[in-house]
mmCIF file of C-alpha atoms and ligand atoms in Angstrom:
data_model
loop_
_atom_site.group_PDB
_atom_site.id
_atom_site.type_symbol
_atom_site.label_atom_id
_atom_site.label_comp_id
_atom_site.label_asym_id
_atom_site.label_seq_id
_atom_site.Cartn_x
_atom_site.Cartn_y
_atom_site.Cartn_z
ATOM 1 C CA UNK A 1 1.781 33.980 69.232
ATOM 2 C CA UNK A 2 0.622 33.152 65.728
ATOM 3 C CA UNK A 3 0.299 29.504 66.675
ATOM 4 C CA UNK A 4 -1.786 30.402 69.724
ATOM 5 C CA UNK A 5 -4.213 32.255 67.493
ATOM 6 C CA UNK A 6 -4.377 29.344 65.064
ATOM 7 C CA UNK A 7 -5.174 26.799 67.718
ATOM 8 C CA UNK A 8 -7.739 28.820 69.659
ATOM 9 C CA UNK A 9 -11.066 27.114 70.180
ATOM 10 C CA UNK A 10 -14.212 28.315 68.410
ATOM 11 C CA UNK A 11 -16.310 30.538 70.738
ATOM 12 C CA UNK A 12 -19.181 28.124 71.202
ATOM 13 C CA UNK A 13 -16.733 25.426 72.316
ATOM 14 C CA UNK A 14 -15.247 27.802 74.848
ATOM 15 C CA UNK A 15 -18.761 28.133 76.219
ATOM 16 C CA UNK A 16 -19.145 24.357 76.444
ATOM 17 C CA UNK A 17 -15.828 24.135 78.260
ATOM 18 C CA UNK A 18 -16.848 26.909 80.694
ATOM 19 C CA UNK A 19 -20.135 25.199 81.520
ATOM 20 C CA UNK A 20 -18.250 21.966 82.002
ATOM 21 C CA UNK A 21 -15.602 23.463 84.263
ATOM 22 C CA UNK A 22 -18.033 25.439 86.410
ATOM 23 C CA UNK A 23 -19.930 22.262 87.152
ATOM 24 C CA UNK A 24 -16.967 20.643 88.861
ATOM 25 C CA UNK A 25 -15.785 23.654 90.801
ATOM 26 C CA UNK A 26 -18.523 22.973 93.306
ATOM 27 C CA UNK A 27 -18.066 20.234 95.901
ATOM 28 C CA UNK A 28 -14.555 19.157 94.938
ATOM 29 C CA UNK A 29 -12.756 16.674 97.147
ATOM 30 C CA UNK A 30 -9.363 18.150 98.030
ATOM 31 C CA UNK A 31 -6.560 15.675 97.486
ATOM 32 C CA UNK A 32 -3.220 16.648 98.987
ATOM 33 C CA UNK A 33 0.357 15.324 98.727
ATOM 34 C CA UNK A 34 -0.106 13.989 95.222
ATOM 35 C CA UNK A 35 2.588 14.636 92.632
ATOM 36 C CA UNK A 36 0.338 14.865 89.585
ATOM 37 C CA UNK A 37 3.335 15.592 87.352
ATOM 38 C CA UNK A 38 4.674 12.130 88.139
ATOM 39 C CA UNK A 39 1.400 10.262 87.546
ATOM 40 C CA UNK A 40 1.182 11.544 83.982
ATOM 41 C CA UNK A 41 4.374 12.661 82.267
ATOM 42 C CA UNK A 42 4.330 15.348 79.596
ATOM 43 C CA UNK A 43 7.285 15.625 77.272
ATOM 44 C CA UNK A 44 7.511 17.896 74.245
ATOM 45 C CA UNK A 45 9.743 17.047 71.293
ATOM 46 C CA UNK A 46 11.476 20.302 70.361
ATOM 47 C CA UNK A 47 12.047 19.172 66.777
ATOM 48 C CA UNK A 48 8.470 18.418 65.747
ATOM 49 C CA UNK A 49 6.492 20.116 68.529
ATOM 50 C CA UNK A 50 4.628 16.909 69.444
ATOM 51 C CA UNK A 51 3.775 16.338 73.102
ATOM 52 C CA UNK A 52 3.907 12.842 74.536
ATOM 53 C CA UNK A 53 1.505 12.241 77.423
ATOM 54 C CA UNK A 54 2.530 9.102 79.308
ATOM 55 C CA UNK A 55 0.371 7.346 81.909
ATOM 56 C CA UNK A 56 2.651 6.405 84.796
ATOM 57 C CA UNK A 57 0.788 4.546 87.519
ATOM 58 C CA UNK A 58 2.334 1.067 87.773
ATOM 59 C CA UNK A 59 1.617 -1.762 87.939
ATOM 60 C CA UNK A 60 -1.357 -1.471 85.543
ATOM 61 C CA UNK A 61 -2.248 2.242 85.090
ATOM 62 C CA UNK A 62 -5.597 1.828 86.806
ATOM 63 C CA UNK A 63 -7.566 5.068 86.829
ATOM 64 C CA UNK A 64 -8.292 6.342 90.319
ATOM 65 C CA UNK A 65 -9.321 9.944 90.968
ATOM 66 C CA UNK A 66 -5.713 11.087 91.246
ATOM 67 C CA UNK A 67 -4.644 9.597 87.892
ATOM 68 C CA UNK A 68 -7.731 11.097 86.268
ATOM 69 C CA UNK A 69 -6.857 14.529 87.722
ATOM 70 C CA UNK A 70 -3.270 14.166 86.563
ATOM 71 C CA UNK A 71 -4.463 13.393 83.032
ATOM 72 C CA UNK A 72 -6.740 16.421 83.119
ATOM 73 C CA UNK A 73 -3.820 18.662 84.157
ATOM 74 C CA UNK A 74 -1.548 17.116 81.518
ATOM 75 C CA UNK A 75 -4.117 17.897 78.819
ATOM 76 C CA UNK A 76 -4.247 21.499 80.051
ATOM 77 C CA UNK A 77 -0.478 21.640 79.734
ATOM 78 C CA UNK A 78 -0.587 20.331 76.151
ATOM 79 C CA UNK A 79 -3.205 22.962 75.286
ATOM 80 C CA UNK A 80 -1.184 25.741 76.938
ATOM 81 C CA UNK A 81 2.016 24.729 75.131
ATOM 82 C CA UNK A 82 0.299 25.002 71.756
ATOM 83 C CA UNK A 83 1.674 21.576 70.868
ATOM 84 C CA UNK A 84 1.519 20.643 67.190
ATOM 85 C CA UNK A 85 0.128 17.239 68.132
ATOM 86 C CA UNK A 86 -0.136 14.813 71.020
ATOM 87 C CA UNK A 87 0.635 11.128 71.507
ATOM 88 C CA UNK A 88 -1.026 9.345 74.434
ATOM 89 C CA UNK A 89 0.829 6.295 75.735
ATOM 90 C CA UNK A 90 1.866 4.363 78.841
ATOM 91 C CA UNK A 91 5.135 3.745 80.676
ATOM 92 C CA UNK A 92 4.313 0.106 81.424
ATOM 93 C CA UNK A 93 5.901 -2.254 78.868
ATOM 94 C CA UNK A 94 2.882 -4.411 77.967
ATOM 95 C CA UNK A 95 -0.063 -2.519 79.433
ATOM 96 C CA UNK A 96 -1.637 0.721 78.256
ATOM 97 C CA UNK A 97 -4.201 0.757 81.067
ATOM 98 C CA UNK A 98 -6.404 -1.666 82.962
ATOM 99 C CA UNK A 99 -9.261 0.868 83.037
ATOM 100 C CA UNK A 100 -10.841 2.143 86.220
ATOM 101 C CA UNK A 101 -9.261 1.180 89.494
ATOM 102 C CA UNK A 102 -11.798 -1.261 90.881
ATOM 103 C CA UNK A 103 -10.879 -0.103 94.401
ATOM 104 C CA UNK A 104 -12.240 3.316 93.381
ATOM 105 C CA UNK A 105 -15.585 1.747 92.490
ATOM 106 C CA UNK A 106 -16.099 -0.886 95.181
ATOM 107 C CA UNK A 107 -18.204 0.421 98.101
ATOM 108 C CA UNK A 108 -17.464 3.865 96.746
ATOM 109 C CA UNK A 109 -18.059 7.085 98.589
ATOM 110 C CA UNK A 110 -20.704 8.799 96.431
ATOM 111 C CA UNK A 111 -19.152 12.256 96.663
ATOM 112 C CA UNK A 112 -15.762 11.005 95.496
ATOM 113 C CA UNK A 113 -17.447 8.945 92.758
ATOM 114 C CA UNK A 114 -19.192 12.066 91.465
ATOM 115 C CA UNK A 115 -15.938 13.945 91.430
ATOM 116 C CA UNK A 116 -14.222 11.031 89.667
ATOM 117 C CA UNK A 117 -16.798 11.131 86.874
ATOM 118 C CA UNK A 118 -16.752 14.886 86.688
ATOM 119 C CA UNK A 119 -12.980 14.858 86.124
ATOM 120 C CA UNK A 120 -13.416 12.116 83.511
ATOM 121 C CA UNK A 121 -15.943 14.332 81.735
ATOM 122 C CA UNK A 122 -13.377 17.150 81.833
ATOM 123 C CA UNK A 123 -10.725 14.905 80.318
ATOM 124 C CA UNK A 124 -13.204 13.935 77.616
ATOM 125 C CA UNK A 125 -14.022 17.553 76.737
ATOM 126 C CA UNK A 126 -10.315 18.370 76.604
ATOM 127 C CA UNK A 127 -9.185 15.328 74.603
ATOM 128 C CA UNK A 128 -12.170 14.553 72.367
ATOM 129 C CA UNK A 129 -12.642 18.280 71.799
ATOM 130 C CA UNK A 130 -8.991 19.161 71.239
ATOM 131 C CA UNK A 131 -8.104 21.077 68.107
ATOM 132 C CA UNK A 132 -4.541 19.710 67.854
ATOM 133 C CA UNK A 133 -4.042 16.283 66.223
ATOM 134 C CA UNK A 134 -4.067 13.313 68.605
ATOM 135 C CA UNK A 135 -2.854 9.714 68.423
ATOM 136 C CA UNK A 136 -2.737 6.797 70.864
ATOM 137 C CA UNK A 137 0.314 4.575 70.967
ATOM 138 C CA UNK A 138 -1.235 1.476 72.533
ATOM 139 C CA UNK A 139 1.737 -0.465 73.790
ATOM 140 C CA UNK A 140 -0.202 -3.326 75.407
ATOM 141 C CA UNK A 141 -3.500 -4.470 76.883
ATOM 142 C CA UNK A 142 -6.157 -1.812 77.020
ATOM 143 C CA UNK A 143 -9.466 -2.987 78.444
ATOM 144 C CA UNK A 144 -12.195 -0.512 79.483
ATOM 145 C CA UNK A 145 -11.553 3.131 80.356
ATOM 146 C CA UNK A 146 -8.061 3.264 78.797
ATOM 147 C CA UNK A 147 -9.636 2.142 75.546
ATOM 148 C CA UNK A 148 -12.105 5.019 75.904
ATOM 149 C CA UNK A 149 -9.281 7.582 76.077
ATOM 150 C CA UNK A 150 -7.504 5.971 73.116
ATOM 151 C CA UNK A 151 -10.744 6.173 71.134
ATOM 152 C CA UNK A 152 -10.935 9.912 71.869
ATOM 153 C CA UNK A 153 -7.786 10.264 69.752
ATOM 154 C CA UNK A 154 -7.844 10.553 65.963
ATOM 155 C CA UNK A 155 -5.537 7.587 65.354
ATOM 156 C CA UNK A 156 -4.536 4.379 67.134
ATOM 157 C CA UNK A 157 -1.602 2.018 66.634
ATOM 158 C CA UNK A 158 -1.624 -1.061 68.882
ATOM 159 C CA UNK A 159 1.072 -3.666 69.455
ATOM 160 C CA UNK A 160 0.262 -7.190 68.313
ATOM 161 C CA UNK A 161 -1.089 -9.687 70.888
ATOM 162 C CA UNK A 162 -2.810 -7.000 72.965
ATOM 163 C CA UNK A 163 -6.507 -6.776 73.743
ATOM 164 C CA UNK A 164 -8.692 -3.706 73.555
ATOM 165 C CA UNK A 165 -12.351 -2.902 74.193
ATOM 166 C CA UNK A 166 -14.802 -1.464 76.700
ATOM 167 C CA UNK A 167 -15.612 -4.451 78.844
ATOM 168 C CA UNK A 168 -17.988 -2.885 81.410
ATOM 169 C CA UNK A 169 -20.894 -5.159 80.390
ATOM 170 C CA UNK A 170 -18.942 -8.130 81.746
ATOM 171 C CA UNK A 171 -18.898 -6.490 85.172
ATOM 172 C CA UNK A 172 -22.569 -5.563 85.098
ATOM 173 C CA UNK A 173 -21.908 -1.869 84.452
ATOM 174 C CA UNK A 174 -24.067 -0.010 81.941
ATOM 175 C CA UNK A 175 -21.972 2.131 79.628
ATOM 176 C CA UNK A 176 -22.247 5.926 79.964
ATOM 177 C CA UNK A 177 -22.965 8.222 77.029
ATOM 178 C CA UNK A 178 -19.479 9.763 76.542
ATOM 179 C CA UNK A 179 -18.109 6.238 76.000
ATOM 180 C CA UNK A 180 -20.933 5.353 73.609
ATOM 181 C CA UNK A 181 -20.557 8.568 71.592
ATOM 182 C CA UNK A 182 -16.797 8.181 71.424
ATOM 183 C CA UNK A 183 -16.859 4.590 70.202
ATOM 184 C CA UNK A 184 -19.618 5.484 67.744
ATOM 185 C CA UNK A 185 -17.396 8.202 66.328
ATOM 186 C CA UNK A 186 -14.839 5.544 65.406
ATOM 187 C CA UNK A 187 -16.911 2.516 64.321
ATOM 188 C CA UNK A 188 -20.489 2.073 63.153
ATOM 189 C CA UNK A 189 -23.485 2.355 65.500
ATOM 190 C CA UNK A 190 -24.233 -1.329 64.897
ATOM 191 C CA UNK A 191 -20.668 -2.404 65.812
ATOM 192 C CA UNK A 192 -20.655 -0.044 68.812
ATOM 193 C CA UNK A 193 -23.829 -1.582 70.173
ATOM 194 C CA UNK A 194 -22.512 -5.092 69.645
ATOM 195 C CA UNK A 195 -19.106 -4.334 71.186
ATOM 196 C CA UNK A 196 -20.542 -2.577 74.252
ATOM 197 C CA UNK A 197 -23.413 -4.944 74.993
ATOM 198 C CA UNK A 198 -21.119 -7.985 74.827
ATOM 199 C CA UNK A 199 -18.166 -6.251 76.545
ATOM 200 C CA UNK A 200 -15.954 -7.575 73.750
ATOM 201 C CA UNK A 201 -12.209 -7.392 74.182
ATOM 202 C CA UNK A 202 -10.825 -7.409 70.655
ATOM 203 C CA UNK A 203 -7.541 -8.988 69.608
ATOM 204 C CA UNK A 204 -5.343 -6.653 67.576
ATOM 205 C CA UNK A 205 -6.404 -8.392 64.340
ATOM 206 C CA UNK A 206 -10.117 -8.117 65.175
ATOM 207 C CA UNK A 207 -9.740 -4.525 66.386
ATOM 208 C CA UNK A 208 -8.139 -3.643 63.060
ATOM 209 C CA UNK A 209 -10.849 -5.466 61.123
ATOM 210 C CA UNK A 210 -13.689 -3.634 62.877
ATOM 211 C CA UNK A 211 -11.846 -0.277 62.667
ATOM 212 C CA UNK A 212 -11.195 0.302 66.381
ATOM 213 C CA UNK A 213 -7.482 0.676 65.608
ATOM 214 C CA UNK A 214 -5.762 1.973 62.497
ATOM 215 C CA UNK A 215 -2.549 -0.048 62.540
ATOM 216 C CA UNK A 216 -0.929 -3.023 64.237
ATOM 217 C CA UNK A 217 2.609 -2.394 65.483
ATOM 218 C CA UNK A 218 5.407 -4.866 66.094
ATOM 219 C CA UNK A 219 6.416 -3.260 69.406
ATOM 220 C CA UNK A 220 6.040 -0.048 71.417
ATOM 221 C CA UNK A 221 8.600 1.939 69.424
ATOM 222 C CA UNK A 222 6.940 0.904 66.166
ATOM 223 C CA UNK A 223 3.561 1.997 67.604
ATOM 224 C CA UNK A 224 5.068 5.340 68.603
ATOM 225 C CA UNK A 225 6.699 5.827 65.177
ATOM 226 C CA UNK A 226 3.375 5.090 63.486
ATOM 227 C CA UNK A 227 1.694 7.734 65.668
ATOM 228 C CA UNK A 228 4.358 10.291 64.721
ATOM 229 C CA UNK A 229 3.856 9.434 61.042
ATOM 230 C CA UNK A 230 0.120 10.037 61.490
ATOM 231 C CA UNK A 231 0.723 13.445 63.100
ATOM 232 C CA UNK A 232 3.154 14.301 60.277
ATOM 233 C CA UNK A 233 0.235 14.066 57.847
ATOM 234 C CA UNK A 234 -0.984 17.417 59.197
ATOM 235 C CA UNK A 235 2.389 19.186 58.893
ATOM 236 C CA UNK A 236 1.298 21.201 55.881
ATOM 237 C CA UNK A 237 -2.371 21.598 56.850
ATOM 238 C CA UNK A 238 -3.284 25.011 58.322
ATOM 239 C CA UNK A 239 -4.101 24.189 61.961
ATOM 240 C CA UNK A 240 -6.977 26.620 62.521
ATOM 241 C CA UNK A 241 -9.192 25.253 59.738
ATOM 242 C CA UNK A 242 -8.204 21.703 60.663
ATOM 243 C CA UNK A 243 -9.146 22.336 64.293
ATOM 244 C CA UNK A 244 -12.505 23.886 63.396
ATOM 245 C CA UNK A 245 -13.388 20.982 61.151
ATOM 246 C CA UNK A 246 -12.486 18.406 63.800
ATOM 247 C CA UNK A 247 -14.503 20.309 66.392
ATOM 248 C CA UNK A 248 -17.484 20.599 64.057
ATOM 249 C CA UNK A 249 -17.484 16.842 63.467
ATOM 250 C CA UNK A 250 -17.473 16.197 67.248
ATOM 251 C CA UNK A 251 -19.470 19.198 68.420
ATOM 252 C CA UNK A 252 -22.928 17.633 68.642
ATOM 253 C CA UNK A 253 -21.697 14.902 71.013
ATOM 254 C CA UNK A 254 -20.025 17.450 73.260
ATOM 255 C CA UNK A 255 -22.978 19.836 73.310
ATOM 256 C CA UNK A 256 -25.227 16.992 74.342
ATOM 257 C CA UNK A 257 -23.009 15.944 77.261
ATOM 258 C CA UNK A 258 -22.401 19.567 78.320
ATOM 259 C CA UNK A 259 -26.154 20.160 78.447
ATOM 260 C CA UNK A 260 -26.780 16.941 80.414
ATOM 261 C CA UNK A 261 -23.693 16.725 82.536
ATOM 262 C CA UNK A 262 -25.496 16.232 85.826
ATOM 263 C CA UNK A 263 -27.721 13.485 84.432
ATOM 264 C CA UNK A 264 -24.681 11.741 82.946
ATOM 265 C CA UNK A 265 -23.028 11.812 86.394
ATOM 266 C CA UNK A 266 -26.185 10.469 88.082
ATOM 267 C CA UNK A 267 -26.272 7.608 85.547
ATOM 268 C CA UNK A 268 -22.630 6.768 86.223
ATOM 269 C CA UNK A 269 -23.196 6.702 89.990
ATOM 270 C CA UNK A 270 -26.256 4.498 89.530
ATOM 271 C CA UNK A 271 -24.315 2.148 87.212
ATOM 272 C CA UNK A 272 -21.425 1.757 89.648
ATOM 273 C CA UNK A 273 -23.466 1.417 92.836
ATOM 274 C CA UNK A 274 -25.901 -1.151 91.434
ATOM 275 C CA UNK A 275 -25.666 -4.451 93.348
ATOM 276 C CA UNK A 276 -24.710 -6.514 90.278
ATOM 277 C CA UNK A 277 -21.708 -4.287 89.555
ATOM 278 C CA UNK A 278 -20.745 -4.145 93.230
ATOM 279 C CA UNK A 279 -20.677 -7.932 93.509
ATOM 280 C CA UNK A 280 -18.437 -8.130 90.390
ATOM 281 C CA UNK A 281 -16.064 -5.634 91.990
ATOM 282 C CA UNK A 282 -16.102 -7.633 95.246
ATOM 283 C CA UNK A 283 -15.306 -10.830 93.319
ATOM 284 C CA UNK A 284 -12.459 -9.086 91.451
ATOM 285 C CA UNK A 285 -10.968 -7.886 94.720
ATOM 286 C CA UNK A 286 -11.485 -11.276 96.382
ATOM 287 C CA UNK A 287 -13.876 -9.887 99.021
HETATM 288 C C1 LIG B 1 -19.670 3.093 84.219
HETATM 289 C C2 LIG B 1 -18.271 2.846 83.808
HETATM 290 C C3 LIG B 1 -18.091 2.499 82.385
HETATM 291 C C4 LIG B 1 -17.681 1.101 82.161
HETATM 292 C C5 LIG B 1 -16.387 0.965 81.495
HETATM 293 C C6 LIG B 1 -15.268 0.724 82.099
HETATM 294 C C7 LIG B 1 -15.107 0.567 83.562
HETATM 295 C C8 LIG B 1 -13.744 0.051 83.930
HETATM 296 O O1 LIG B 1 -12.725 0.531 83.496
HETATM 297 S S1 LIG B 1 -13.766 -1.198 85.078
HETATM 298 C C9 LIG B 1 -12.135 -1.923 84.961
HETATM 299 C C10 LIG B 1 -12.180 -2.997 83.978
HETATM 300 N N1 LIG B 1 -10.876 -3.581 83.807
HETATM 301 C C11 LIG B 1 -10.699 -4.867 83.800
HETATM 302 O O2 LIG B 1 -11.635 -5.635 83.982
HETATM 303 C C12 LIG B 1 -9.284 -5.341 83.565
HETATM 304 C C13 LIG B 1 -8.869 -6.339 84.596
HETATM 305 N N2 LIG B 1 -7.439 -6.581 84.529
HETATM 306 C C14 LIG B 1 -6.832 -7.330 83.601
HETATM 307 O O3 LIG B 1 -7.423 -7.844 82.684
HETATM 308 C C15 LIG B 1 -5.357 -7.553 83.802
HETATM 309 O O4 LIG B 1 -5.009 -7.066 85.074
HETATM 310 C C16 LIG B 1 -4.440 -6.882 82.767
HETATM 311 C C17 LIG B 1 -4.610 -7.575 81.410
HETATM 312 C C18 LIG B 1 -4.738 -5.393 82.614
HETATM 313 C C19 LIG B 1 -2.965 -7.036 83.198
HETATM 314 O O5 LIG B 1 -2.661 -8.401 83.451
HETATM 315 P P1 LIG B 1 -1.316 -8.807 84.215
HETATM 316 O O6 LIG B 1 -0.146 -8.149 83.616
HETATM 317 O O7 LIG B 1 -1.319 -10.302 84.288
HETATM 318 O O8 LIG B 1 -1.464 -8.179 85.658
HETATM 319 P P2 LIG B 1 -2.406 -8.665 86.864
HETATM 320 O O9 LIG B 1 -3.727 -9.083 86.376
HETATM 321 O O10 LIG B 1 -1.637 -9.653 87.695
HETATM 322 O O11 LIG B 1 -2.584 -7.312 87.677
HETATM 323 C C20 LIG B 1 -1.532 -6.747 88.489
HETATM 324 C C21 LIG B 1 -2.156 -6.179 89.751
HETATM 325 O O12 LIG B 1 -3.041 -5.121 89.397
HETATM 326 C C22 LIG B 1 -4.356 -5.384 89.903
HETATM 327 N N3 LIG B 1 -5.350 -4.865 88.962
HETATM 328 C C23 LIG B 1 -5.497 -5.154 87.665
HETATM 329 N N4 LIG B 1 -6.517 -4.474 87.140
HETATM 330 C C24 LIG B 1 -7.044 -3.738 88.139
HETATM 331 C C25 LIG B 1 -8.131 -2.819 88.222
HETATM 332 N N5 LIG B 1 -8.896 -2.512 87.167
HETATM 333 N N6 LIG B 1 -8.367 -2.238 89.409
HETATM 334 C C26 LIG B 1 -7.615 -2.508 90.500
HETATM 335 N N7 LIG B 1 -6.560 -3.378 90.491
HETATM 336 C C27 LIG B 1 -6.292 -3.975 89.321
HETATM 337 C C28 LIG B 1 -4.418 -6.911 89.995
HETATM 338 O O13 LIG B 1 -5.398 -7.302 90.881
HETATM 339 C C29 LIG B 1 -3.011 -7.212 90.473
HETATM 340 O O14 LIG B 1 -2.944 -6.898 91.869
HETATM 341 P P3 LIG B 1 -2.125 -7.819 92.865
HETATM 342 O O15 LIG B 1 -2.713 -9.185 92.769
HETATM 343 O O16 LIG B 1 -2.323 -7.180 94.201
HETATM 344 O O17 LIG B 1 -0.703 -7.779 92.375
#
């Protein structure tokens, strides 16, 4: 009960979340027969109160609408459980995520595409705007959208010999604002612009040098242990003041997206349906 009070969101952020949620309640595509609890696993460690959120869509954890929805539900669960912290990771041994499922983008149905982006926005509000401490245990390659979710966290440990970055430029996709704001919250504006306009995929050494990750790990269990050690740093910090401060740092970005959610979605649809991007997707899929 006490913990619930400590971790409650500031009122203005509740408003942002309400605006955000209302926007997607209209026109939702109904997806049936999906076991969302299996696509993203949520496990809470009783000893330290940390939740582990594990992406579980082999072979490469590509984000289709269903995986995105499962992540959104998992983040709700973490919030509801009043977890003391959260570690985002993947079940696949050497891959965190391949990013968006190209099959979701190629010759996409516009209505489903809009819903896809709307759910991504939700995930962003929930993860980037979370009050509890967050860490990403990057156990392998993480190009594109998976990198975006890892960057929403407060800390990243990545196993050596993996690559990470938001590579959309290589496919002819312009990068939407939530991704820009999120990367800019981790590295400088100059480095963000450079990374996103070149679609750079950073080696672990280069990612560490530029500040995209905080530590290099020897393997997945080392990455996970490093994430736990990061979360432990907040053990003696009162959570409510910590949460408010984190939210205040990130608030401007979220207010801007909440106020321009429709425009952000229109931009995403335009970016994905543009002929240059569509021919990259076709080439990827061997069409
Ligand atoms: C406006 C949007 C903002 C822009 C930002 C991001 C958008 C995106 O996220 S677009 C997606 C970008 N992602 C990529 O370009 C990554 C491409 N994939 C890879 O580099 C490798 O697959 C990876 C390093 C992740 C893993 O390599 P391997 O372990 O060698 O596996 P395979 O390459 O053999 O892949 C296995 C299997 O999965 C299929 N696959 C891989 N990625 C995707 C994907 N993004 N979408 C759909 N399918 C994907 C791949 O084709 C293989 O399929 P099969 O040949 O049928 O086995």
